[in-house]
Structure formats: structure tokens, C-alpha cells
Amino acid sequence: MQLTVLAALFLSFLWAGYRFYGAFIAKRLGLDDARRTPAHAKRDGVDYEPTRPFYLFAQHFSAIAAAGPIAGPILACQGFGWLPSLLWIGIGVVFIGAVHDFTTLLASVRHGGCSIAEIARERLGSPAGRATMAFIWIALVYVIVAFTDITAGSFARGTEELEGSAVRFNPGGAVAAASVMYLGLSIVLGLVQRWLKPPLWLVTVIFVPATFALSWFGTHVSDWLVFGPIEWGLLILAYCALASVLPVWALLQPRGYLGGFVLYSALALGVLGILFGGYEIQQPAFKGWDTGKAGGTLFPFLFVTIACGACSGFHGLVCSGTTSKQIDRESHTRAVGFGAMVAEAFVALIAVVTIIIFTQDRLVDVAGKPLKPGTIYGNGIGEFMTLLVGRENLAFAITFGAMAFSTFVFDTLDVATRLGRYLIQELTGWKHLGGAAFGTLITIVPAALFLAYGGEGSYLRFWSLFGASNQLLAGLSLISIGVWLRQEGKSSTFVLIPAAIVLTITVWALVEIARINLSESTGLDVRFANGAAAITLLALAAYLVFVGLRKLRAPLARSADAT
């Protein structure tokens, strides 16, 4: 099959999913712009702030579309082939992932902007709410560990394709410098928006080109910020701690807006490569049912490996943690919730394209080991970019691809930490600054310990557990949403069927992860921690499913919407 035909078919399916199934879900939910959203009812200029939908979409999109929809699909293609990967991404996004994001976002808006854990507490009871908080907190720690490790490695060395090559700049230092300057530019944008209030088109034409200029400038100051991966990991966590307590207008909103354009540019380069690059599909559509490695069977590990590329519980945390507090009107929830997840499938498609255009010898290092997903993605985006800048600038183009990958990951880290802070504050009731600092510390310290003991590259050992816990959280969220819809006298079948599918696959995967890690553990090591975490997540999930089923079978008792 031609690459252009494959991409056209996939994107047509996504468009039809948003146009028709998205409209179907919106009708079932009964969106009503006459309702006052929490952004207006609780407006405080810090967390609750009504935001224009285009601006909010970019912020939300950049927060959810981090390494997950890039690394996961690439890993799945390496193991099983591009056909099962794209099938699950497309079907999973339209009928499960986008439904989860859309309904979670609206549920949070209808419940005053509170988290999915608080919704579970209200709809399933206080013990279930606390169990959900524990589940989410564990999942967030794994998100922070995996993404911090990936980013620190990129900052330390950049893409493996350029290691040891005769480029005139430090690849890792260039990635680090561009990313740090990008964060500084975001703060400047936030201050300009807050105090000068210029029109959006004006800040866009000034700050978006400046973002790309900083990526180029990073290659000229690549020796300014040169540290090892452990040092970068600690610095990134320190940044996350600070960013999680800053007002959303100061960093989260402007960083998300600019990050969205970095995403858009990567997508545009992908489209350019598909349409005009003349690339052919070099990888087999299907590689087999079993990779031959531990935990390498297609069922269930294809699904948890792709993770965020098809369905993500983390998205529900973003929807109910930050985005719901900024929704101006209920009708915006479809474009932001359902639409951003469909756009993430586009990101996953480009990630798949960056691997299938290479022959197998281009996907292994000199030792014959498979290249890391970030390397493959950076190489692919770099190839596409040479159509604009020429092959003589391939080294810079590949580094830009690595910068883009690191930017996507970096954008999610402070959001994950902020969400962890929200959870702890909801649990303790400490809404003051001291509570925010305590919640941030409780979330950051375990991640720092995992990184210290796991060592560089530890995200690979955590990825299956991260993917399984992430998708299991989505299934549990859908159960809470199903209970809410039933209690409001509305149909809940369209969320309960996806919940059943996700729960079946992820419980299966967690059982296998626990068995494999505990059997290979030699004591109190990382594998033992992974096995113990898997068992803990299974126990929490079993309890929440039991409570949810009991609530669903209870006599219908309509309750008023929380506003």
C-alpha cells in the first residue's frame, strides 16, 4: 500500500469519527451553553480562568500529546508491525479514548471543575474516592518518572544518531538550551498577555516565530547548559515543583499555546514528508503474535504499549485537573476534549510513519540493538525537514526533531506535577500555599527516588506498567462517569462498553506484569517495585469495579448536577 493512501484512509476515519461519533456523544451528553462553567463561577485568576477555545485547545493538546503517542506507537511497530498498531490507534481513539476525554471533561465542568477522583468520591462514595486518588497518584508518579528520564537523556546527549558525529554543536546541549529558553519565552508571553492584553493574532505572529528561532539559536549556544542525565533529572523535577504552584496564566497557558505550535509544525513536517518525500513503506505490516521477549505477546501488550496513542487515563487528569477550570462554554468541550484526542491520533500516525519509512538496518545501532523511540522520531522528522532545508543540513534537522520530541515530553511534566498537587490538596483539604507546597513535595520525592535507583534509561523498565496503569485509570474513570450519567437519568452504554474493553485488557496486562517482574526480581530492586505496584493497582481497581457495579445496579435515583 502506498504511504499517501494509508495516511489518507487513516485521517478520513479520524475525521468521520469526530464529525459523526463526536456529534452523537455530544447529543447524549446534552451540552448547554446556558450553564455557568466553573471558569466563571469560581474565577480566581490562578486556576480558574475562562479561556478562548483555540488558545485552550493548544494548551490542552500540548499537555496530553507528549511522549506517549510517539514512543508507544513506535515501540508497538517495532514489536508487532504497523497494521495492528494503526488499527488499534484509530479504533481505540474514536470509540474509547476520545469518548473518555470528552466525557471526563464535561463531567468535571458539571461538578465544579473538580478532579475525576472527587467525582468518584461523590458518585461512588468516600472510600472509593480515596482509592481513586491512590490509584491516580501512583499512575502520576510513573508518568513523571518515565517522562523525566526521557527528557534528561535528551538534554544530556540529544539524539543517538548524532553521537560521535562531526557536527559543530553539542546535540544534547542544543536540545537543553532551546527547551530552557522556550520556557523563558513562555513566561514572557504570560506576562505580556496578563498585563498588556494584546490581541491573540499579534502575540501569535511574534511569539510563535520566536519559538522556532530559539530552536535554531540553541545550536549556537549548545555549550551553555551541559550536565549529565542525573543532574538534568533533578533540575527538571525542581522546575516541575516550581511550575506546579505558579498561576496558570504565568506558565501553563502560554507554554501550552506555544507548545501546540511546535506540535503543529511536527505534524506539518510529517504531512510534507508523506505527500512530497517519495518515501515507501519499508516495514512489514504484521511481524507476528509474539516478539519472543518477556511480556511480548500481542494480546494484551500491543494495547498497553501504544498506551496514550489510543486511550489515556492521564488525559482525564488533565481534563478534570486543569482544562475544565478554563472552559468558557460547555459547547467548547467537544472540540477541546474529543477533538484534541483525535488530533493526538494524528501525532501517533506521524510517529508510525517515522519508523515505517526506514529499512531494518536503519532502526538498529552499531551493536545491533533497536534504536530508542525518540531517536527514531528525531531521525524521521529530520528526514522530512530536509525537504525544506536541504540534506546538507541533516544534522541540524535531526536535532530539531529531537528538540520537538523533548518539548512534547517537557510540556507534560509540570502538568502531571500540578495534578498530583491538586490530588493531595483535595485529600487533605489544605487549599493554601503551604498545602500546595506539601502536595508538590509528596509527588516529586517518590519520582526522584525512582530515578536515583532506577538509573538512566529506567523508563523502558516502567513503560508497560505505565501504559497498563494509564489505560486502567481510563477504564475506572469511565465507570465513574457511567454511574454519574445513570444517576442523572441518561444513557451510559456508550461509556460502559469501552470501560469493559479497557478493563479486560489492562487487568490481563497487569497480572502478566506482576508475574514477570516478581519472578525476575532478585530482592528489593526495581522489578520488585514494579511487581508490587502492579498488585497494588489491581487491588485498587478490583475494589473500584466492585463499587461501581453495585452503584450501577442500584435503583435509579436522580441527583442534581453539581455546578
Coordinates of C-alpha atoms in Angstrom, one line a residue:
M1 CA 0.0 0.0 0.0
Q2 CA 1.2 3.5 -0.8
L3 CA 2.2 5.7 2.2
T4 CA -0.1 8.5 1.0
V5 CA -3.1 6.2 0.6
L6 CA -2.5 4.7 4.0
A7 CA -2.4 8.1 5.6
A8 CA -5.4 9.4 3.7
L9 CA -7.5 6.4 4.8
F10 CA -6.5 6.8 8.4
L11 CA -7.1 10.6 8.5
S12 CA -10.5 10.1 6.8
F13 CA -11.5 7.7 9.5
L14 CA -10.5 10.2 12.2
W15 CA -12.4 13.0 10.5
A16 CA -15.5 10.8 10.3
G17 CA -15.2 9.8 13.9
Y18 CA -15.1 13.5 15.1
R19 CA -17.8 14.6 12.7
F20 CA -20.3 11.9 13.4
Y21 CA -19.5 9.9 16.5
G22 CA -18.4 13.1 18.3
A23 CA -21.7 14.7 17.5
F24 CA -23.5 11.6 18.7
I25 CA -21.8 11.7 22.1
A26 CA -22.4 15.5 22.4
K27 CA -26.1 14.9 21.8
R28 CA -26.2 12.2 24.5
L29 CA -24.5 14.5 27.0
G30 CA -26.8 17.4 26.4
L31 CA -24.3 20.3 26.2
D32 CA -25.8 23.6 27.3
D33 CA -24.1 27.0 27.0
A34 CA -26.7 28.5 29.3
R35 CA -24.9 26.7 32.2
R36 CA -22.3 28.8 34.1
T37 CA -19.0 27.0 33.9
P38 CA -16.5 26.8 36.8
A39 CA -14.2 29.1 35.0
H40 CA -16.7 31.9 35.6
A41 CA -18.4 30.7 38.8
K42 CA -15.0 30.3 40.6
R43 CA -12.8 32.7 38.7
D44 CA -9.7 33.4 40.7
G45 CA -7.1 34.3 38.1
V46 CA -4.9 31.4 39.3
D47 CA -6.5 28.0 38.5
Y48 CA -10.0 29.1 37.3
E49 CA -9.9 31.4 34.3
P50 CA -12.2 31.4 31.2
T51 CA -10.0 30.8 28.1
R52 CA -10.7 31.2 24.4
P53 CA -11.2 27.7 22.8
F54 CA -8.4 28.0 20.2
Y55 CA -5.9 29.0 23.0
L56 CA -7.2 26.4 25.3
F57 CA -7.1 23.7 22.6
A58 CA -3.4 24.3 22.0
Q59 CA -2.7 24.2 25.8
H60 CA -4.7 21.0 26.3
F61 CA -3.3 19.4 23.2
S62 CA 0.3 20.0 24.1
A63 CA -0.4 18.7 27.6
I64 CA -1.8 15.4 26.5
A65 CA 0.3 14.8 23.4
A66 CA 3.7 14.2 25.0
A67 CA 5.9 11.2 24.5
G68 CA 3.1 8.6 24.8
P69 CA 1.6 8.9 21.3
I70 CA 5.1 8.9 19.9
A71 CA 7.0 6.4 21.9
G72 CA 4.2 3.9 22.3
P73 CA 3.2 3.5 18.6
I74 CA 6.9 3.3 17.6
L75 CA 7.6 0.6 20.2
A76 CA 4.4 -1.3 19.1
C77 CA 5.6 -1.1 15.4
Q78 CA 9.0 -2.4 16.4
G79 CA 7.3 -5.4 18.0
F80 CA 4.2 -6.2 16.1
G81 CA 4.1 -4.2 12.8
W82 CA 2.3 -1.1 11.6
L83 CA -1.1 -2.7 10.7
P84 CA -2.2 -3.8 14.2
S85 CA -0.7 -0.6 15.6
L86 CA -2.7 1.7 13.3
L87 CA -5.9 -0.4 13.7
W88 CA -5.8 0.0 17.5
I89 CA -4.9 3.6 17.4
G90 CA -7.8 4.5 15.0
I91 CA -10.5 2.4 16.6
G92 CA -9.3 3.0 20.2
V93 CA -9.1 6.8 19.7
V94 CA -12.6 7.3 18.2
F95 CA -14.6 4.8 20.3
I96 CA -12.7 4.8 23.6
G97 CA -10.0 7.5 24.0
A98 CA -11.9 10.5 22.7
V99 CA -15.1 9.4 24.4
H100 CA -13.2 9.2 27.7
D101 CA -11.6 12.6 27.3
F102 CA -14.8 14.3 26.2
T103 CA -17.0 12.8 29.0
T104 CA -14.4 13.3 31.7
L105 CA -14.0 17.0 30.7
L106 CA -17.8 17.6 30.8
A107 CA -18.2 15.7 34.0
S108 CA -15.6 17.8 35.7
V109 CA -17.2 21.0 34.3
R110 CA -20.6 19.8 35.7
H111 CA -19.0 19.1 39.1
G112 CA -17.4 22.5 39.6
G113 CA -14.1 21.7 38.0
C114 CA -13.1 19.0 40.4
S115 CA -10.9 16.0 39.6
I116 CA -12.0 12.6 38.5
A117 CA -11.1 11.4 41.9
E118 CA -13.5 13.8 43.5
I119 CA -16.2 12.8 41.1
A120 CA -15.6 9.2 42.1
R121 CA -15.9 10.2 45.7
E122 CA -19.2 12.0 45.1
R123 CA -20.7 9.3 42.9
L124 CA -19.2 6.1 44.4
G125 CA -18.7 7.1 48.0
S126 CA -15.8 8.5 50.1
P127 CA -13.8 5.2 50.3
A128 CA -13.9 4.8 46.5
G129 CA -12.8 8.4 46.1
R130 CA -9.8 7.8 48.3
A131 CA -9.0 4.6 46.4
T132 CA -9.2 6.5 43.1
M133 CA -6.8 9.2 44.5
A134 CA -4.3 6.5 45.5
F135 CA -4.6 4.9 42.0
I136 CA -4.1 8.2 40.3
W137 CA -1.2 9.2 42.5
I138 CA 0.7 6.0 41.7
A139 CA 0.0 6.5 38.0
L140 CA 1.2 10.1 38.1
V141 CA 4.5 9.1 39.7
Y142 CA 5.1 6.7 36.9
V143 CA 4.3 9.4 34.3
I144 CA 6.8 11.8 36.0
V145 CA 9.5 9.1 36.2
A146 CA 9.2 8.0 32.6
F147 CA 9.0 11.4 31.1
T148 CA 11.7 13.0 33.3
D149 CA 14.1 10.2 32.4
I150 CA 13.4 10.6 28.7
T151 CA 13.9 14.3 28.8
A152 CA 17.0 14.2 30.9
G153 CA 18.6 11.8 28.5
S154 CA 17.8 14.1 25.5
F155 CA 19.2 17.1 27.4
A156 CA 22.4 15.2 28.2
R157 CA 23.2 13.7 24.8
G158 CA 20.5 14.6 22.2
T159 CA 19.7 12.0 19.5
E160 CA 21.8 8.9 19.3
E161 CA 22.0 9.4 15.5
L162 CA 24.4 12.3 16.1
E163 CA 26.5 10.9 19.0
G164 CA 30.1 10.9 17.9
S165 CA 29.4 12.6 14.6
A166 CA 31.3 15.7 13.4
V167 CA 28.6 18.3 14.0
R168 CA 29.6 21.8 15.1
F169 CA 27.4 21.8 18.2
N170 CA 26.6 19.7 21.2
P171 CA 23.3 17.9 20.3
G172 CA 22.3 17.4 23.9
G173 CA 23.2 20.9 24.9
A174 CA 21.3 22.3 21.9
V175 CA 18.2 20.4 23.0
A176 CA 18.6 21.6 26.6
A177 CA 19.3 25.3 25.7
A178 CA 16.4 25.5 23.3
S179 CA 14.0 23.9 25.8
V180 CA 15.0 26.2 28.7
M181 CA 14.8 29.3 26.5
Y182 CA 11.4 28.1 25.3
L183 CA 10.2 28.0 28.9
G184 CA 11.5 31.5 29.5
L185 CA 9.7 32.8 26.4
S186 CA 6.5 31.2 27.7
I187 CA 6.8 33.2 30.9
V188 CA 7.3 36.4 28.9
L189 CA 4.2 35.6 26.9
G190 CA 2.2 35.0 30.0
L191 CA 3.3 38.4 31.4
V192 CA 2.5 40.2 28.2
Q193 CA -0.9 38.5 27.9
R194 CA -1.7 39.3 31.6
W195 CA -0.7 42.9 31.7
L196 CA -0.7 44.3 28.2
K197 CA -3.7 42.2 26.9
P198 CA -2.7 42.4 23.2
P199 CA -4.9 40.6 20.6
L200 CA -4.2 36.9 20.1
W201 CA -3.2 37.3 16.5
L202 CA -0.5 39.8 17.4
V203 CA 1.2 37.6 20.1
T204 CA 0.9 34.7 17.8
V205 CA 2.8 36.3 14.9
I206 CA 5.5 37.5 17.4
F207 CA 6.0 34.7 19.8
V208 CA 5.4 31.6 17.6
P209 CA 8.3 32.5 15.2
A210 CA 10.4 33.4 18.2
T211 CA 9.9 29.8 19.5
F212 CA 11.3 28.4 16.3
A213 CA 14.1 30.9 16.3
L214 CA 15.1 29.7 19.8
S215 CA 15.3 26.2 18.5
W216 CA 17.8 27.4 15.9
F217 CA 19.7 29.6 18.4
G218 CA 20.0 26.6 20.7
T219 CA 22.5 25.0 18.3
H220 CA 24.7 28.2 18.6
V221 CA 24.8 28.1 22.5
S222 CA 24.9 24.4 22.9
D223 CA 27.7 24.6 25.4
W224 CA 25.8 26.8 27.9
L225 CA 23.8 24.1 29.7
V226 CA 25.8 20.8 29.7
F227 CA 25.0 18.4 32.5
G228 CA 24.7 14.7 33.0
P229 CA 21.4 12.8 32.9
I230 CA 21.1 12.6 36.7
E231 CA 21.7 16.3 37.2
W232 CA 19.2 17.1 34.5
G233 CA 16.7 14.8 36.1
L234 CA 16.9 16.6 39.4
L235 CA 16.8 20.1 37.7
I236 CA 13.7 19.0 35.7
L237 CA 12.0 17.8 38.9
A238 CA 12.9 21.1 40.6
Y239 CA 11.4 23.0 37.7
C240 CA 8.2 20.9 38.0
A241 CA 8.0 21.7 41.7
L242 CA 8.1 25.4 41.0
A243 CA 5.8 25.3 37.9
S244 CA 3.1 23.4 39.7
V245 CA 2.4 26.2 42.1
L246 CA 2.6 29.1 39.6
P247 CA -0.7 30.6 38.3
V248 CA -1.9 29.0 35.1
W249 CA -1.6 32.3 33.2
A250 CA 2.1 32.7 34.2
L251 CA 3.4 29.5 32.6
L252 CA 0.9 26.7 31.9
Q253 CA -1.3 28.5 29.4
P254 CA 1.4 30.3 27.4
R255 CA 3.7 27.3 27.4
G256 CA 0.8 25.1 26.2
Y257 CA -0.1 27.6 23.5
L258 CA 3.4 27.8 22.1
G259 CA 4.0 24.1 22.6
G260 CA 0.9 23.5 20.5
F261 CA 2.5 25.2 17.5
V262 CA 5.6 23.0 17.9
L263 CA 3.3 20.1 17.7
Y264 CA 1.6 21.6 14.7
S265 CA 4.9 22.1 13.0
A266 CA 5.9 18.5 13.5
L267 CA 2.6 17.4 12.1
A268 CA 3.1 19.7 9.1
L269 CA 6.5 18.2 8.5
G270 CA 5.0 14.8 8.7
V271 CA 2.4 15.7 6.1
L272 CA 5.1 17.2 3.9
G273 CA 7.1 14.0 4.1
I274 CA 4.1 11.8 3.3
L275 CA 3.0 13.9 0.3
F276 CA 6.2 15.0 -1.2
G277 CA 9.0 12.9 0.2
G278 CA 8.6 10.0 -2.1
Y279 CA 9.1 7.6 0.8
E280 CA 7.9 4.0 0.6
I281 CA 6.7 1.7 3.4
Q282 CA 9.8 -0.4 4.3
Q283 CA 8.5 -2.2 7.3
P284 CA 6.2 -5.3 7.3
A285 CA 2.5 -4.7 8.1
F286 CA 2.5 -7.6 10.6
K287 CA 5.5 -9.1 12.4
G288 CA 3.9 -11.8 14.5
W289 CA 1.8 -12.5 17.6
D290 CA 4.8 -12.8 19.9
T291 CA 8.0 -10.8 20.0
G292 CA 9.8 -13.6 21.8
K293 CA 10.6 -11.4 24.8
A294 CA 9.0 -11.5 28.2
G295 CA 5.6 -9.9 28.1
G296 CA 5.9 -9.6 24.3
T297 CA 2.6 -11.1 23.1
L298 CA 0.2 -9.0 21.0
F299 CA -2.6 -9.7 23.4
P300 CA -2.6 -7.8 25.7
F301 CA 0.7 -5.9 25.3
L302 CA 0.0 -4.2 22.0
F303 CA -2.7 -2.1 23.7
V304 CA -0.7 -1.1 26.8
T305 CA 2.4 -0.4 24.7
I306 CA 0.6 2.0 22.5
A307 CA -0.9 3.5 25.7
C308 CA -1.7 7.2 25.2
G309 CA -1.8 6.8 21.4
A310 CA -5.2 5.2 21.7
C311 CA -6.6 5.8 25.2
S312 CA -5.1 7.5 28.3
G313 CA -6.3 7.9 31.8
F314 CA -3.8 10.7 32.1
H315 CA -5.9 12.7 29.7
G316 CA -8.7 12.5 32.2
L317 CA -6.5 14.0 34.8
V318 CA -5.6 16.9 32.5
C319 CA -9.3 17.3 31.5
S320 CA -10.5 17.3 35.1
G321 CA -7.5 18.9 36.7
T322 CA -6.6 22.0 34.6
T323 CA -8.7 22.2 31.4
S324 CA -12.1 22.0 33.0
K325 CA -11.2 25.0 35.1
Q326 CA -10.7 27.1 31.9
I327 CA -13.7 26.1 29.8
D328 CA -15.6 29.2 28.8
R329 CA -18.8 27.4 27.4
E330 CA -20.0 23.8 27.6
S331 CA -20.1 23.6 23.8
H332 CA -16.3 24.0 23.7
T333 CA -15.8 20.6 25.5
R334 CA -16.4 18.7 22.3
A335 CA -13.7 20.5 20.3
V336 CA -11.2 20.5 23.2
G337 CA -11.9 17.0 24.7
F338 CA -12.9 14.8 21.7
G339 CA -11.1 17.0 19.1
A340 CA -7.7 17.0 20.9
M341 CA -7.7 13.2 21.3
V342 CA -8.4 12.9 17.5
A343 CA -5.5 15.2 16.9
E344 CA -3.4 13.1 19.1
A345 CA -4.1 10.1 16.8
F346 CA -2.7 12.3 14.0
V347 CA 0.5 12.6 16.2
A348 CA 0.6 8.8 16.5
L349 CA 0.2 8.4 12.8
I350 CA 3.2 10.6 12.1
A351 CA 5.2 8.6 14.7
V352 CA 4.3 5.4 12.9
V353 CA 5.4 7.0 9.6
T354 CA 8.8 7.9 11.1
I355 CA 9.6 4.2 11.6
I356 CA 8.0 2.5 8.6
I357 CA 10.0 4.7 6.1
F358 CA 13.2 3.1 7.2
T359 CA 14.7 -0.3 6.4
Q360 CA 15.5 -2.5 9.4
D361 CA 19.3 -1.7 9.2
R362 CA 18.4 2.0 9.9
L363 CA 16.5 1.0 13.0
V364 CA 19.3 -0.5 15.0
D365 CA 22.6 0.9 16.4
V366 CA 26.1 -0.3 15.7
A367 CA 25.7 -3.1 18.3
G368 CA 22.5 -4.3 16.6
K369 CA 20.2 -3.1 19.4
P370 CA 16.9 -1.4 18.4
L371 CA 17.0 2.4 18.5
K372 CA 15.0 4.2 21.1
P373 CA 11.7 5.8 20.0
G374 CA 13.0 9.3 20.5
T375 CA 15.9 8.6 18.2
I376 CA 13.7 7.1 15.5
Y377 CA 11.2 10.0 15.7
G378 CA 14.0 12.6 15.6
N379 CA 15.5 10.9 12.6
G380 CA 12.2 10.7 10.8
I381 CA 11.2 14.3 11.4
G382 CA 14.7 15.3 10.4
E383 CA 14.4 13.5 7.1
F384 CA 11.1 15.3 6.5
M385 CA 12.6 18.7 7.4
T386 CA 15.4 18.2 4.8
L387 CA 12.8 18.7 2.1
L388 CA 12.8 22.3 3.2
V389 CA 16.4 23.0 4.4
G390 CA 18.3 20.5 2.2
R391 CA 20.1 17.3 3.0
E392 CA 23.3 19.2 3.8
N393 CA 21.6 20.4 7.0
L394 CA 20.5 16.9 8.0
A395 CA 22.4 17.1 11.3
F396 CA 20.5 20.2 12.3
A397 CA 17.2 18.8 11.1
I398 CA 17.6 15.7 13.2
T399 CA 18.4 17.7 16.2
F400 CA 15.3 19.8 15.6
G401 CA 13.3 16.6 15.6
A402 CA 14.8 15.6 18.9
M403 CA 14.1 19.1 20.3
A404 CA 10.4 18.7 19.3
F405 CA 10.2 15.3 21.0
S406 CA 11.7 16.7 24.2
T407 CA 9.4 19.7 24.1
F408 CA 6.3 17.4 23.9
V409 CA 7.6 15.5 26.9
F410 CA 8.6 18.6 28.9
D411 CA 5.1 20.1 28.4
T412 CA 3.5 17.2 30.3
L413 CA 5.8 17.1 33.3
D414 CA 4.7 20.3 35.1
V415 CA 1.0 19.4 34.3
A416 CA 1.5 16.0 35.9
T417 CA 3.1 17.5 39.0
R418 CA 0.3 20.1 39.2
L419 CA -2.3 17.3 39.1
G420 CA -0.5 15.5 41.8
R421 CA -0.6 18.7 43.9
Y422 CA -4.3 19.0 43.3
L423 CA -5.0 15.5 44.4
I424 CA -3.1 15.9 47.7
Q425 CA -4.8 19.2 48.4
E426 CA -8.2 17.6 47.7
L427 CA -7.4 14.8 50.0
T428 CA -6.1 16.9 52.9
G429 CA -8.3 19.9 52.4
W430 CA -5.3 22.2 52.6
K431 CA -6.1 24.8 49.9
H432 CA -3.5 27.3 51.0
L433 CA 0.0 27.8 49.6
G434 CA 1.5 25.5 52.3
G435 CA -0.8 22.8 51.2
A436 CA 0.3 23.3 47.6
A437 CA 3.9 23.0 48.5
F438 CA 3.3 19.9 50.6
G439 CA 1.3 18.3 47.7
T440 CA 4.1 19.1 45.3
L441 CA 6.7 17.6 47.6
I442 CA 4.8 14.4 48.2
T443 CA 4.5 13.9 44.4
I444 CA 8.1 14.8 43.4
V445 CA 10.1 12.9 46.1
P446 CA 9.0 9.3 45.1
A447 CA 9.7 10.2 41.4
A448 CA 13.2 11.4 42.4
L449 CA 13.9 8.1 44.3
F450 CA 12.8 6.0 41.4
L451 CA 15.1 7.9 39.1
A452 CA 18.0 7.7 41.5
Y453 CA 17.7 3.9 42.0
G454 CA 16.4 3.0 38.5
G455 CA 19.2 4.8 36.7
E456 CA 19.3 6.3 33.3
G457 CA 17.0 4.6 30.7
S458 CA 14.8 3.2 33.5
Y459 CA 11.7 4.4 31.7
L460 CA 12.0 1.3 29.4
R461 CA 11.5 -0.9 32.5
F462 CA 8.5 1.2 33.6
W463 CA 6.8 1.6 30.2
S464 CA 4.4 -1.5 30.2
L465 CA 3.4 -0.7 33.8
F466 CA 2.9 3.0 32.9
G467 CA 0.8 2.0 29.9
A468 CA -1.3 -0.5 31.7
S469 CA -2.0 1.7 34.8
N470 CA -2.7 4.6 32.4
Q471 CA -5.3 2.8 30.4
L472 CA -6.8 1.1 33.5
L473 CA -7.3 4.5 35.0
A474 CA -9.3 5.4 31.9
G475 CA -11.5 2.4 32.4
L476 CA -12.1 3.2 36.0
S477 CA -12.9 6.9 35.1
L478 CA -15.4 5.7 32.6
I479 CA -17.1 3.6 35.3
S480 CA -17.5 6.7 37.5
I481 CA -18.8 8.7 34.5
G482 CA -21.2 5.9 33.7
V483 CA -22.6 6.0 37.3
W484 CA -23.0 9.8 37.1
L485 CA -24.9 9.5 33.8
R486 CA -27.1 6.8 35.1
Q487 CA -27.8 8.8 38.3
E488 CA -28.8 11.8 36.0
G489 CA -31.2 9.6 34.1
K490 CA -29.1 9.4 30.9
S491 CA -27.9 6.5 28.8
S492 CA -24.4 5.3 29.9
T493 CA -23.9 2.4 27.4
F494 CA -21.5 4.4 25.2
V495 CA -19.1 4.7 28.2
L496 CA -19.6 1.4 29.9
I497 CA -18.8 -0.7 26.8
P498 CA -15.4 1.0 26.3
A499 CA -14.8 0.7 30.1
A500 CA -15.4 -3.1 29.9
I501 CA -12.9 -3.5 27.0
V502 CA -10.2 -1.4 28.6
L503 CA -10.6 -3.0 32.0
T504 CA -10.3 -6.5 30.5
I505 CA -7.1 -5.7 28.5
T506 CA -5.4 -3.8 31.3
V507 CA -6.1 -6.2 34.1
W508 CA -4.8 -9.0 31.9
A509 CA -1.6 -7.0 31.3
L510 CA -1.1 -6.0 34.9
V511 CA -1.4 -9.7 36.0
E512 CA 1.3 -10.6 33.5
I513 CA 3.5 -7.6 34.5
A514 CA 3.2 -8.6 38.2
R515 CA 4.1 -12.2 37.4
I516 CA 7.0 -11.4 35.2
N517 CA 8.6 -8.7 37.4
L518 CA 8.3 -10.7 40.7
S519 CA 9.7 -13.9 39.1
E520 CA 12.7 -11.9 37.8
S521 CA 13.3 -9.9 40.9
T522 CA 16.4 -10.5 43.0
G523 CA 15.3 -8.6 46.0
L524 CA 14.2 -5.1 46.8
D525 CA 15.0 -3.9 43.3
V526 CA 13.2 -2.0 40.5
R527 CA 11.5 -5.2 39.3
F528 CA 10.1 -5.9 42.8
A529 CA 8.8 -2.3 43.0
N530 CA 7.1 -2.8 39.6
G531 CA 5.5 -6.1 40.6
A532 CA 4.3 -4.6 43.9
A533 CA 2.9 -1.6 42.2
A534 CA 1.1 -3.8 39.7
I535 CA -0.5 -5.8 42.5
T536 CA -1.5 -2.6 44.4
L537 CA -3.1 -1.2 41.3
L538 CA -5.0 -4.5 40.7
A539 CA -6.3 -4.5 44.2
L540 CA -7.5 -0.8 44.0
A541 CA -9.1 -1.5 40.6
A542 CA -10.9 -4.6 41.8
Y543 CA -12.4 -2.6 44.7
L544 CA -13.5 0.3 42.4
V545 CA -15.1 -2.0 39.8
F546 CA -17.0 -3.8 42.6
V547 CA -18.3 -0.5 44.0
G548 CA -19.1 0.8 40.5
L549 CA -21.1 -2.3 39.5
R550 CA -23.0 -2.1 42.8
K551 CA -23.9 1.6 42.1
L552 CA -24.9 0.8 38.5
R553 CA -27.3 -2.0 39.7
A554 CA -28.8 0.2 42.4
P555 CA -32.3 1.7 41.9
L556 CA -32.2 4.9 39.8
A557 CA -32.1 7.9 42.0
R558 CA -31.7 11.2 40.0
S559 CA -29.5 13.8 41.6
A560 CA -29.0 17.4 40.6
D561 CA -25.9 18.3 38.7
A562 CA -23.2 19.9 40.7
T563 CA -22.3 23.3 39.4

